[in-house]
mmCIF file of C-alpha atoms in Angstrom:
data_model
loop_
_atom_site.group_PDB
_atom_site.id
_atom_site.type_symbol
_atom_site.label_atom_id
_atom_site.label_comp_id
_atom_site.label_asym_id
_atom_site.label_seq_id
_atom_site.Cartn_x
_atom_site.Cartn_y
_atom_site.Cartn_z
ATOM 1 C CA UNK A 78 2.522 5.049 -11.437
ATOM 2 C CA UNK A 79 2.143 7.802 -8.906
ATOM 3 C CA UNK A 80 -1.368 7.687 -7.484
ATOM 4 C CA UNK A 81 -0.861 11.165 -6.048
ATOM 5 C CA UNK A 82 -0.285 12.703 -9.461
ATOM 6 C CA UNK A 83 -3.714 14.431 -9.527
ATOM 7 C CA UNK A 84 -2.931 16.098 -6.190
ATOM 8 C CA UNK A 85 0.346 17.426 -7.569
ATOM 9 C CA UNK A 86 -1.428 18.786 -10.653
ATOM 10 C CA UNK A 87 -3.961 20.410 -8.343
ATOM 11 C CA UNK A 88 -1.195 22.001 -6.225
ATOM 12 C CA UNK A 89 0.496 23.326 -9.373
ATOM 13 C CA UNK A 90 -2.806 24.685 -10.591
ATOM 14 C CA UNK A 91 -3.339 26.568 -7.297
ATOM 15 C CA UNK A 92 0.163 28.029 -7.277
ATOM 16 C CA UNK A 93 0.605 28.910 -10.949
ATOM 17 C CA UNK A 94 -2.940 29.661 -12.089
ATOM 18 C CA UNK A 95 -4.807 30.851 -9.006
ATOM 19 C CA UNK A 96 -1.971 32.567 -7.143
ATOM 20 C CA UNK A 97 -0.262 33.442 -10.426
ATOM 21 C CA UNK A 98 3.297 32.806 -9.259
ATOM 22 C CA UNK A 99 6.191 32.475 -11.695
ATOM 23 C CA UNK A 100 7.179 28.895 -12.540
ATOM 24 C CA UNK A 101 10.595 27.891 -11.246
ATOM 25 C CA UNK A 102 10.891 30.495 -8.513
ATOM 26 C CA UNK A 103 11.905 29.285 -5.034
ATOM 27 C CA UNK A 104 8.677 30.529 -3.482
ATOM 28 C CA UNK A 105 6.495 28.794 -6.063
ATOM 29 C CA UNK A 106 8.428 25.534 -5.799
ATOM 30 C CA UNK A 107 8.112 25.572 -2.032
ATOM 31 C CA UNK A 108 4.394 26.301 -2.179
ATOM 32 C CA UNK A 109 3.626 23.516 -4.673
ATOM 33 C CA UNK A 110 5.521 21.135 -2.432
ATOM 34 C CA UNK A 111 3.669 22.295 0.703
ATOM 35 C CA UNK A 112 0.172 22.136 -0.793
ATOM 36 C CA UNK A 113 0.678 18.732 -2.452
ATOM 37 C CA UNK A 114 2.203 17.307 0.723
ATOM 38 C CA UNK A 115 -0.583 18.543 2.982
ATOM 39 C CA UNK A 116 -3.276 17.078 0.732
ATOM 40 C CA UNK A 117 -1.524 13.697 0.556
ATOM 41 C CA UNK A 118 -0.791 13.593 4.282
ATOM 42 C CA UNK A 119 -4.317 14.368 5.427
ATOM 43 C CA UNK A 120 -5.906 11.886 3.010
ATOM 44 C CA UNK A 121 -3.546 9.127 4.139
ATOM 45 C CA UNK A 122 -3.853 10.017 7.826
ATOM 46 C CA UNK A 123 -7.578 9.590 7.532
ATOM 47 C CA UNK A 124 -7.334 6.250 5.708
ATOM 48 C CA UNK A 125 -4.536 4.725 7.816
ATOM 49 C CA UNK A 126 -5.855 5.729 11.234
ATOM 50 C CA UNK A 127 -9.285 4.462 10.278
ATOM 51 C CA UNK A 128 -7.969 1.103 9.037
ATOM 52 C CA UNK A 129 -5.592 0.478 11.915
ATOM 53 C CA UNK A 130 -8.156 1.510 14.543
ATOM 54 C CA UNK A 131 -10.666 -0.834 12.971
ATOM 55 C CA UNK A 132 -8.133 -3.698 12.977
ATOM 56 C CA UNK A 133 -7.344 -2.879 16.606
ATOM 57 C CA UNK A 134 -10.916 -3.670 17.664
ATOM 58 C CA UNK A 135 -10.119 -7.311 16.839
ATOM 59 C CA UNK A 136 -6.905 -7.449 18.900
ATOM 60 C CA UNK A 137 -7.571 -6.539 22.522
ATOM 61 C CA UNK A 138 -4.483 -6.813 24.758
ATOM 62 C CA UNK A 139 -6.826 -7.903 27.589
ATOM 63 C CA UNK A 140 -7.659 -11.051 25.636
ATOM 64 C CA UNK A 141 -4.302 -11.585 23.923
ATOM 65 C CA UNK A 142 -2.319 -11.653 27.169
ATOM 66 C CA UNK A 143 -3.727 -15.089 28.000
ATOM 67 C CA UNK A 144 -2.333 -16.473 24.737
ATOM 68 C CA UNK A 145 1.234 -15.115 24.979
ATOM 69 C CA UNK A 146 2.070 -17.482 27.803
ATOM 70 C CA UNK A 147 5.073 -19.344 26.348
ATOM 71 C CA UNK A 148 8.484 -18.186 25.199
ATOM 72 C CA UNK A 149 7.639 -18.965 21.593
ATOM 73 C CA UNK A 150 9.223 -16.951 18.769
ATOM 74 C CA UNK A 151 5.875 -16.429 17.035
ATOM 75 C CA UNK A 152 4.594 -14.630 20.145
ATOM 76 C CA UNK A 153 7.493 -12.186 19.849
ATOM 77 C CA UNK A 154 6.253 -11.300 16.386
ATOM 78 C CA UNK A 155 2.680 -11.192 17.675
ATOM 79 C CA UNK A 156 3.584 -8.819 20.499
ATOM 80 C CA UNK A 157 5.611 -6.629 18.159
ATOM 81 C CA UNK A 158 2.674 -6.508 15.731
ATOM 82 C CA UNK A 159 0.400 -5.545 18.606
ATOM 83 C CA UNK A 160 2.882 -2.733 19.244
ATOM 84 C CA UNK A 161 2.374 -1.477 15.683
ATOM 85 C CA UNK A 162 -1.403 -1.286 15.979
ATOM 86 C CA UNK A 163 -1.486 -0.153 19.603
ATOM 87 C CA UNK A 164 -2.495 3.441 20.304
ATOM 88 C CA UNK A 165 -0.440 6.423 19.579
ATOM 89 C CA UNK A 166 0.579 7.690 23.008
ATOM 90 C CA UNK A 167 2.961 6.172 25.524
ATOM 91 C CA UNK A 168 0.445 6.649 28.340
ATOM 92 C CA UNK A 169 -1.428 3.648 26.998
ATOM 93 C CA UNK A 170 1.524 1.307 26.517
ATOM 94 C CA UNK A 171 2.514 1.211 30.213
ATOM 95 C CA UNK A 172 -0.741 -0.349 31.489
ATOM 96 C CA UNK A 173 -0.454 -2.970 28.749
ATOM 97 C CA UNK A 174 3.142 -3.580 29.825
ATOM 98 C CA UNK A 175 2.101 -4.122 33.469
ATOM 99 C CA UNK A 176 -0.911 -6.206 32.486
ATOM 100 C CA UNK A 177 1.303 -8.485 30.366
ATOM 101 C CA UNK A 178 3.858 -9.072 33.135
ATOM 102 C CA UNK A 179 1.143 -9.593 35.720
ATOM 103 C CA UNK A 180 -0.695 -11.927 33.344
ATOM 104 C CA UNK A 181 2.366 -14.153 33.025
ATOM 105 C CA UNK A 182 3.572 -13.035 29.597
ATOM 106 C CA UNK A 183 7.350 -13.653 29.433
ATOM 107 C CA UNK A 184 9.472 -10.501 29.878
ATOM 108 C CA UNK A 185 11.040 -10.726 26.418
ATOM 109 C CA UNK A 186 7.650 -10.847 24.690
ATOM 110 C CA UNK A 187 6.440 -7.935 26.811
ATOM 111 C CA UNK A 188 9.469 -5.925 25.724
ATOM 112 C CA UNK A 189 8.918 -6.818 22.077
ATOM 113 C CA UNK A 190 5.606 -5.002 22.503
ATOM 114 C CA UNK A 191 7.071 -2.101 24.484
ATOM 115 C CA UNK A 192 9.857 -1.449 21.967
ATOM 116 C CA UNK A 193 7.700 -1.512 18.838
ATOM 117 C CA UNK A 194 4.736 0.353 20.301
ATOM 118 C CA UNK A 195 6.204 3.866 20.052
ATOM 119 C CA UNK A 196 8.637 2.920 17.256
ATOM 120 C CA UNK A 197 5.993 2.182 14.615
ATOM 121 C CA UNK A 198 2.562 3.775 14.571
ATOM 122 C CA UNK A 199 -0.172 4.250 12.034
ATOM 123 C CA UNK A 200 0.050 8.031 11.870
ATOM 124 C CA UNK A 201 3.772 7.911 11.103
ATOM 125 C CA UNK A 202 3.080 5.225 8.472
ATOM 126 C CA UNK A 203 0.529 7.548 6.846
ATOM 127 C CA UNK A 204 2.837 10.552 6.759
ATOM 128 C CA UNK A 205 5.815 8.485 5.512
ATOM 129 C CA UNK A 206 3.670 6.929 2.809
ATOM 130 C CA UNK A 207 2.444 10.359 1.738
ATOM 131 C CA UNK A 208 5.870 11.951 1.664
ATOM 132 C CA UNK A 209 8.869 9.635 1.388
ATOM 133 C CA UNK A 210 7.128 6.804 -0.471
ATOM 134 C CA UNK A 211 5.994 3.212 -0.242
ATOM 135 C CA UNK A 212 9.416 1.528 -0.269
ATOM 136 C CA UNK A 213 10.722 3.465 2.714
ATOM 137 C CA UNK A 214 7.426 2.907 4.544
ATOM 138 C CA UNK A 215 7.630 -0.866 4.120
ATOM 139 C CA UNK A 216 11.232 -0.857 5.359
ATOM 140 C CA UNK A 217 10.158 1.292 8.302
ATOM 141 C CA UNK A 218 7.402 -1.123 9.386
ATOM 142 C CA UNK A 219 9.387 -4.338 8.835
ATOM 143 C CA UNK A 220 12.557 -3.070 10.486
ATOM 144 C CA UNK A 221 10.560 -1.593 13.384
ATOM 145 C CA UNK A 222 8.888 -4.951 14.030
ATOM 146 C CA UNK A 223 12.254 -6.739 13.790
ATOM 147 C CA UNK A 224 13.944 -4.337 16.233
ATOM 148 C CA UNK A 225 11.152 -5.142 18.713
ATOM 149 C CA UNK A 226 11.462 -8.917 18.184
ATOM 150 C CA UNK A 227 15.255 -8.984 18.405
ATOM 151 C CA UNK A 228 15.312 -6.562 21.347
ATOM 152 C CA UNK A 229 12.775 -8.754 23.141
ATOM 153 C CA UNK A 230 14.800 -11.890 22.444
ATOM 154 C CA UNK A 231 17.974 -10.270 23.808
ATOM 155 C CA UNK A 232 16.175 -9.164 26.976
ATOM 156 C CA UNK A 233 14.793 -12.678 27.373
ATOM 157 C CA UNK A 234 18.302 -14.194 27.018
ATOM 158 C CA UNK A 235 19.732 -11.769 29.590
ATOM 159 C CA UNK A 236 17.268 -13.037 32.230
ATOM 160 C CA UNK A 237 16.347 -9.650 33.644
ATOM 161 C CA UNK A 238 13.126 -10.615 35.449
ATOM 162 C CA UNK A 239 14.594 -9.525 38.782
ATOM 163 C CA UNK A 240 14.744 -5.927 37.573
ATOM 164 C CA UNK A 241 10.975 -5.701 37.393
ATOM 165 C CA UNK A 242 9.496 -4.200 40.562
ATOM 166 C CA UNK A 243 8.329 -6.908 42.959
ATOM 167 C CA UNK A 244 4.820 -5.574 43.378
ATOM 168 C CA UNK A 245 3.983 -6.154 39.711
ATOM 169 C CA UNK A 246 4.314 -9.916 40.160
ATOM 170 C CA UNK A 247 2.029 -9.770 43.167
ATOM 171 C CA UNK A 248 -0.895 -8.143 41.414
ATOM 172 C CA UNK A 249 -3.717 -10.583 40.922
ATOM 173 C CA UNK A 250 -6.084 -9.315 38.297
ATOM 174 C CA UNK A 251 -9.562 -10.458 37.501
ATOM 175 C CA UNK A 252 -10.061 -12.224 34.204
ATOM 176 C CA UNK A 253 -10.792 -9.637 31.595
ATOM 177 C CA UNK A 254 -14.223 -9.664 30.165
ATOM 178 C CA UNK A 255 -14.642 -10.043 26.456
ATOM 179 C CA UNK A 256 -16.959 -7.252 25.396
ATOM 180 C CA UNK A 257 -19.261 -7.698 22.451
ATOM 181 C CA UNK A 258 -19.019 -5.038 19.803
ATOM 182 C CA UNK A 259 -21.209 -4.575 16.788
ATOM 183 C CA UNK A 260 -19.731 -3.673 13.398
ATOM 184 C CA UNK A 261 -21.265 -0.246 13.779
ATOM 185 C CA UNK A 262 -19.510 0.263 17.103
ATOM 186 C CA UNK A 263 -16.192 -0.808 15.562
ATOM 187 C CA UNK A 264 -16.607 1.625 12.665
ATOM 188 C CA UNK A 265 -17.700 4.434 15.014
ATOM 189 C CA UNK A 266 -14.648 3.740 17.152
ATOM 190 C CA UNK A 267 -12.350 3.964 14.117
ATOM 191 C CA UNK A 268 -13.925 7.298 13.062
ATOM 192 C CA UNK A 269 -13.593 8.579 16.595
ATOM 193 C CA UNK A 270 -9.869 7.695 16.545
ATOM 194 C CA UNK A 271 -9.373 9.541 13.248
ATOM 195 C CA UNK A 272 -11.021 12.632 14.695
ATOM 196 C CA UNK A 273 -9.133 12.494 17.956
ATOM 197 C CA UNK A 274 -5.669 11.939 16.436
ATOM 198 C CA UNK A 275 -6.049 14.374 13.547
ATOM 199 C CA UNK A 276 -7.284 17.095 15.900
ATOM 200 C CA UNK A 277 -4.155 16.572 17.991
ATOM 201 C CA UNK A 278 -1.568 16.506 15.206
ATOM 202 C CA UNK A 279 -2.763 18.735 12.377
ATOM 203 C CA UNK A 280 -0.843 21.771 13.553
ATOM 204 C CA UNK A 281 2.451 19.867 13.848
ATOM 205 C CA UNK A 282 1.913 18.448 10.385
ATOM 206 C CA UNK A 283 1.393 21.923 8.899
ATOM 207 C CA UNK A 284 4.450 23.304 10.701
ATOM 208 C CA UNK A 285 6.570 20.319 9.628
ATOM 209 C CA UNK A 286 5.428 20.502 6.026
ATOM 210 C CA UNK A 287 6.080 24.250 5.921
ATOM 211 C CA UNK A 288 9.637 23.817 7.203
ATOM 212 C CA UNK A 289 10.111 20.913 4.784
ATOM 213 C CA UNK A 290 8.764 23.009 1.921
ATOM 214 C CA UNK A 291 11.053 25.883 2.822
ATOM 215 C CA UNK A 292 14.104 23.572 2.880
ATOM 216 C CA UNK A 293 12.954 22.032 -0.393
ATOM 217 C CA UNK A 294 12.985 25.405 -2.113
ATOM 218 C CA UNK A 295 15.972 27.021 -0.442
ATOM 219 C CA UNK A 296 18.442 24.419 0.881
ATOM 220 C CA UNK A 297 21.395 24.025 -1.521
ATOM 221 C CA UNK A 298 21.725 20.521 -2.999
ATOM 222 C CA UNK A 299 25.349 20.077 -1.974
ATOM 223 C CA UNK A 300 24.712 20.754 1.696
ATOM 224 C CA UNK A 301 23.328 17.312 2.578
ATOM 225 C CA UNK A 302 25.612 15.270 0.352
ATOM 226 C CA UNK A 303 28.641 17.118 1.699
ATOM 227 C CA UNK A 304 27.792 16.635 5.365
ATOM 228 C CA UNK A 305 25.276 13.822 5.810
ATOM 229 C CA UNK A 306 25.665 11.654 2.697
ATOM 230 C CA UNK A 307 26.674 8.022 2.578
ATOM 231 C CA UNK A 308 30.308 9.166 2.529
ATOM 232 C CA UNK A 309 30.004 10.224 6.151
ATOM 233 C CA UNK A 310 30.204 7.019 8.161
ATOM 234 C CA UNK A 311 29.173 8.764 11.382
ATOM 235 C CA UNK A 312 25.969 10.250 9.978
ATOM 236 C CA UNK A 313 23.712 7.439 11.277
ATOM 237 C CA UNK A 314 24.875 7.446 14.930
ATOM 238 C CA UNK A 315 24.930 11.247 14.867
ATOM 239 C CA UNK A 316 21.336 11.365 13.630
ATOM 240 C CA UNK A 317 20.295 8.946 16.378
ATOM 241 C CA UNK A 318 22.166 10.772 19.132
ATOM 242 C CA UNK A 319 20.444 13.989 18.111
ATOM 243 C CA UNK A 320 17.089 12.223 17.819
ATOM 244 C CA UNK A 321 16.924 10.296 21.101
ATOM 245 C CA UNK A 322 16.744 13.263 23.493
ATOM 246 C CA UNK A 323 14.598 15.154 21.011
ATOM 247 C CA UNK A 324 11.006 14.603 22.018
ATOM 248 C CA UNK A 325 9.323 16.430 19.244
ATOM 249 C CA UNK A 326 6.207 15.593 17.380
ATOM 250 C CA UNK A 327 7.149 12.821 15.008
ATOM 251 C CA UNK A 328 4.543 13.740 12.423
ATOM 252 C CA UNK A 329 6.032 17.188 12.101
ATOM 253 C CA UNK A 330 9.489 15.653 11.795
ATOM 254 C CA UNK A 331 8.709 13.394 8.829
ATOM 255 C CA UNK A 332 8.066 16.122 6.211
ATOM 256 C CA UNK A 333 11.377 17.702 7.199
ATOM 257 C CA UNK A 334 13.120 14.350 6.743
ATOM 258 C CA UNK A 335 11.347 14.002 3.400
ATOM 259 C CA UNK A 336 12.792 17.213 2.062
ATOM 260 C CA UNK A 337 16.248 16.264 3.355
ATOM 261 C CA UNK A 338 15.945 12.886 1.595
ATOM 262 C CA UNK A 339 14.969 14.622 -1.622
ATOM 263 C CA UNK A 340 18.171 16.661 -1.209
ATOM 264 C CA UNK A 341 20.274 13.517 -0.923
ATOM 265 C CA UNK A 342 19.996 12.369 2.706
ATOM 266 C CA UNK A 343 20.269 8.546 2.639
ATOM 267 C CA UNK A 344 16.925 6.913 3.546
ATOM 268 C CA UNK A 345 18.499 4.722 6.248
ATOM 269 C CA UNK A 346 19.891 7.782 7.995
ATOM 270 C CA UNK A 347 16.519 9.538 7.707
ATOM 271 C CA UNK A 348 14.624 6.561 9.149
ATOM 272 C CA UNK A 349 17.194 6.148 11.933
ATOM 273 C CA UNK A 350 16.580 9.754 12.909
ATOM 274 C CA UNK A 351 12.803 9.335 12.716
ATOM 275 C CA UNK A 352 12.847 6.188 14.845
ATOM 276 C CA UNK A 353 15.136 7.709 17.430
ATOM 277 C CA UNK A 354 12.787 10.667 17.878
ATOM 278 C CA UNK A 355 9.793 8.412 18.587
ATOM 279 C CA UNK A 356 11.264 5.305 20.182
ATOM 280 C CA UNK A 357 12.488 6.685 23.454
ATOM 281 C CA UNK A 358 10.962 9.588 25.272
ATOM 282 C CA UNK A 359 11.671 11.081 28.631
ATOM 283 C CA UNK A 360 8.040 11.004 29.892
ATOM 284 C CA UNK A 361 7.886 7.286 29.028
ATOM 285 C CA UNK A 362 11.050 6.625 31.061
ATOM 286 C CA UNK A 363 9.572 8.440 34.043
ATOM 287 C CA UNK A 364 6.482 6.211 34.017
ATOM 288 C CA UNK A 365 8.594 3.093 33.409
ATOM 289 C CA UNK A 366 10.664 3.961 36.471
ATOM 290 C CA UNK A 367 7.642 3.046 38.605
ATOM 291 C CA UNK A 368 7.519 -0.399 37.063
ATOM 292 C CA UNK A 369 11.071 -1.504 36.319
ATOM 293 C CA UNK A 370 14.431 -0.755 37.901
ATOM 294 C CA UNK A 371 16.820 1.789 36.443
ATOM 295 C CA UNK A 372 19.208 -0.923 35.278
ATOM 296 C CA UNK A 373 16.563 -2.505 33.046
ATOM 297 C CA UNK A 374 15.546 0.895 31.703
ATOM 298 C CA UNK A 375 19.200 1.530 30.805
ATOM 299 C CA UNK A 376 19.468 -1.839 29.024
ATOM 300 C CA UNK A 377 16.204 -1.110 27.194
ATOM 301 C CA UNK A 378 17.456 2.313 26.037
ATOM 302 C CA UNK A 379 20.788 0.825 24.960
ATOM 303 C CA UNK A 380 19.229 -2.043 22.989
ATOM 304 C CA UNK A 381 16.792 0.258 21.192
ATOM 305 C CA UNK A 382 19.444 2.867 20.393
ATOM 306 C CA UNK A 383 21.930 0.326 19.046
ATOM 307 C CA UNK A 384 19.140 -1.447 17.148
ATOM 308 C CA UNK A 385 18.126 1.777 15.405
ATOM 309 C CA UNK A 386 21.742 2.610 14.495
ATOM 310 C CA UNK A 387 22.462 -0.862 13.055
ATOM 311 C CA UNK A 388 19.154 -0.729 11.186
ATOM 312 C CA UNK A 389 20.119 2.664 9.704
ATOM 313 C CA UNK A 390 23.391 1.244 8.393
ATOM 314 C CA UNK A 391 21.691 -1.840 6.959
ATOM 315 C CA UNK A 392 19.049 0.248 5.165
ATOM 316 C CA UNK A 393 21.720 2.557 3.763
ATOM 317 C CA UNK A 394 23.486 -0.487 2.327
ATOM 318 C CA UNK A 395 20.282 -1.987 0.920
ATOM 319 C CA UNK A 396 18.605 1.100 -0.537
ATOM 320 C CA UNK B 1 -25.165 2.414 41.716
ATOM 321 C CA UNK B 2 -21.511 3.382 41.422
ATOM 322 C CA UNK B 3 -19.659 4.205 38.216
ATOM 323 C CA UNK B 4 -15.874 4.071 38.125
ATOM 324 C CA UNK B 5 -13.684 5.612 35.453
ATOM 325 C CA UNK B 6 -10.350 3.849 35.128
ATOM 326 C CA UNK B 7 -7.594 6.070 33.786
ATOM 327 C CA UNK B 8 -4.281 7.595 34.702
ATOM 328 C CA UNK B 9 -5.244 11.165 33.951
ATOM 329 C CA UNK B 10 -4.725 11.154 30.193
ATOM 330 C CA UNK B 11 -6.863 13.547 28.100
ATOM 331 C CA UNK B 12 -9.080 10.667 26.911
ATOM 332 C CA UNK B 13 -9.815 9.643 30.504
ATOM 333 C CA UNK B 14 -10.886 13.188 31.363
ATOM 334 C CA UNK B 15 -13.180 13.251 28.368
ATOM 335 C CA UNK B 16 -14.829 9.985 29.413
ATOM 336 C CA UNK B 17 -15.240 11.353 32.929
ATOM 337 C CA UNK B 18 -17.043 14.437 31.595
ATOM 338 C CA UNK B 19 -19.311 12.264 29.463
ATOM 339 C CA UNK B 20 -20.167 10.085 32.454
ATOM 340 C CA UNK B 21 -21.063 13.138 34.539
ATOM 341 C CA UNK B 22 -23.331 14.425 31.761
ATOM 342 C CA UNK B 23 -24.985 11.044 31.335
ATOM 343 C CA UNK B 24 -25.687 10.405 35.002
ATOM 344 C CA UNK B 25 -26.990 13.942 35.560
ATOM 345 C CA UNK B 26 -29.627 13.342 32.919
ATOM 346 C CA UNK B 27 -30.723 10.054 34.545
ATOM 347 C CA UNK B 28 -30.163 10.203 38.267
ATOM 348 C CA UNK B 29 -27.823 12.687 39.891
ATOM 349 C CA UNK B 30 -27.523 10.454 42.948
ATOM 350 C CA UNK B 31 -25.437 7.879 41.087
ATOM 351 C CA UNK B 32 -21.925 7.893 42.502
ATOM 352 C CA UNK B 33 -19.042 8.574 40.134
ATOM 353 C CA UNK B 34 -15.475 7.775 41.096
ATOM 354 C CA UNK B 35 -12.120 8.088 39.325
ATOM 355 C CA UNK B 36 -9.653 5.237 39.695
ATOM 356 C CA UNK B 37 -6.211 6.583 38.872
ATOM 357 C CA UNK B 38 -3.962 4.074 40.613
ATOM 358 C CA UNK B 39 -2.326 1.864 37.992
ATOM 359 C CA UNK B 40 -2.315 -1.244 40.207
ATOM 360 C CA UNK B 41 -6.028 -0.865 40.948
ATOM 361 C CA UNK B 42 -6.733 -0.489 37.237
ATOM 362 C CA UNK B 43 -4.721 -3.589 36.291
ATOM 363 C CA UNK B 44 -6.433 -5.592 39.037
ATOM 364 C CA UNK B 45 -9.774 -4.978 37.393
ATOM 365 C CA UNK B 46 -8.462 -6.712 34.271
ATOM 366 C CA UNK B 47 -8.403 -3.571 32.143
ATOM 367 C CA UNK B 48 -5.284 -2.604 30.139
ATOM 368 C CA UNK B 49 -6.640 -0.338 27.413
ATOM 369 C CA UNK B 50 -7.529 3.005 28.900
ATOM 370 C CA UNK B 51 -9.855 4.579 29.682
ATOM 371 C CA UNK B 52 -12.001 1.849 31.206
ATOM 372 C CA UNK B 53 -15.455 2.023 32.719
ATOM 373 C CA UNK B 54 -17.005 -0.023 35.520
ATOM 374 C CA UNK B 55 -20.560 -0.056 36.771
ATOM 375 C CA UNK B 56 -20.974 -1.633 40.220
ATOM 376 C CA UNK B 57 -17.521 -3.202 39.932
ATOM 377 C CA UNK B 58 -18.224 -4.870 36.601
ATOM 378 C CA UNK B 59 -16.154 -3.803 33.600
ATOM 379 C CA UNK B 60 -18.490 -2.551 30.884
ATOM 380 C CA UNK B 61 -16.041 -0.885 28.504
ATOM 381 C CA UNK B 62 -12.348 -0.315 27.890
ATOM 382 C CA UNK B 63 -10.072 1.331 25.371
ATOM 383 C CA UNK B 64 -12.587 3.856 24.122
ATOM 384 C CA UNK B 65 -14.358 7.080 24.945
ATOM 385 C CA UNK B 66 -18.028 6.257 25.172
ATOM 386 C CA UNK B 67 -20.473 8.936 24.103
ATOM 387 C CA UNK B 68 -22.997 10.374 26.562
ATOM 388 C CA UNK B 69 -25.709 8.390 24.796
ATOM 389 C CA UNK B 70 -23.818 5.091 25.074
ATOM 390 C CA UNK B 71 -23.228 5.660 28.786
ATOM 391 C CA UNK B 72 -26.914 6.431 29.323
ATOM 392 C CA UNK B 73 -27.805 3.121 27.664
ATOM 393 C CA UNK B 74 -25.361 1.246 29.895
ATOM 394 C CA UNK B 75 -26.779 2.861 33.028
ATOM 395 C CA UNK B 76 -30.365 2.128 31.989
ATOM 396 C CA UNK B 77 -29.507 -1.511 31.217
ATOM 397 C CA UNK B 78 -28.046 -1.964 34.690
ATOM 398 C CA UNK B 79 -30.968 -0.443 36.531
#
């Protein structure tokens, strides 16, 4: 059952009854799509950001870093999971990265966090869930966590500790204080996060949904299947190579991917593109440069890029 | 009393800074307010989630933007 059915009925009602547009026309089809999508996206953004922010209040990296002290596989999953719930922007993942290394967390586990942190985030989960659907969203989260875990394990095996800047190992931090928080403070924090993220992204979402809606109504069906369908073996790496340097707003990108998927773009290719847009960004590399040597950054970029491409192929085979 | 805001210049850190200024002006404008933007200094204090807040070199909050009211309470508790 489609729980969003009432929203679609509502969108149709607005377009056909209130605006009085003719059923079946390109403009009307696009508008129904845009209105229904926007309603779904904003409802889910609210719910997901609230939930994840609330969960986050129970997992403070300051406290967790003392536990991730052994090269144990479960800590790779733990760090990758922390990456999923960690905040939205890359400016907050670098201090956690440094704090982990300084706190004695093994490099591989630290990278499991660093890889997943931008790769999977709650806002993207919300928009994917609202547009592409639950199956693709689950694959997105699970494969994102796995890319982080496997990437971290590879970096651990390669023994790259010497490519971390010396001064990081010399920092001696004070023990972090555990701060008491009341339930009310946790809930207030989660609301605050909803407000702050939605106020930052709403415009990109509207732009993305409008472009997606336009494509939905006007893009010919054959276009995608002819050029980017499963028949084209190079579609996944091409999508990733376009996506990596593209540092656009991911939330605006998802509705566009949605409409391409509805026109026949394989889901694996769509998710590969989505992940490549978010996973690696130029500003993040610039900050990382202060912390790790270029060689390790290059290995990191390579592992993530190849991971996303392989994942795209696997998902295309599975779905 | 000295209040330090730990943050690398992200929008959230600026917002916390503004809130701190508002809060201290309403209590005692002589309280010193300082920004700590150096990443190593921030990590040394044990804070990883930004922005963080210290009063007299003790961490009182991290990872969230405190409201003016919350900061006022913290200042009054420390006095």
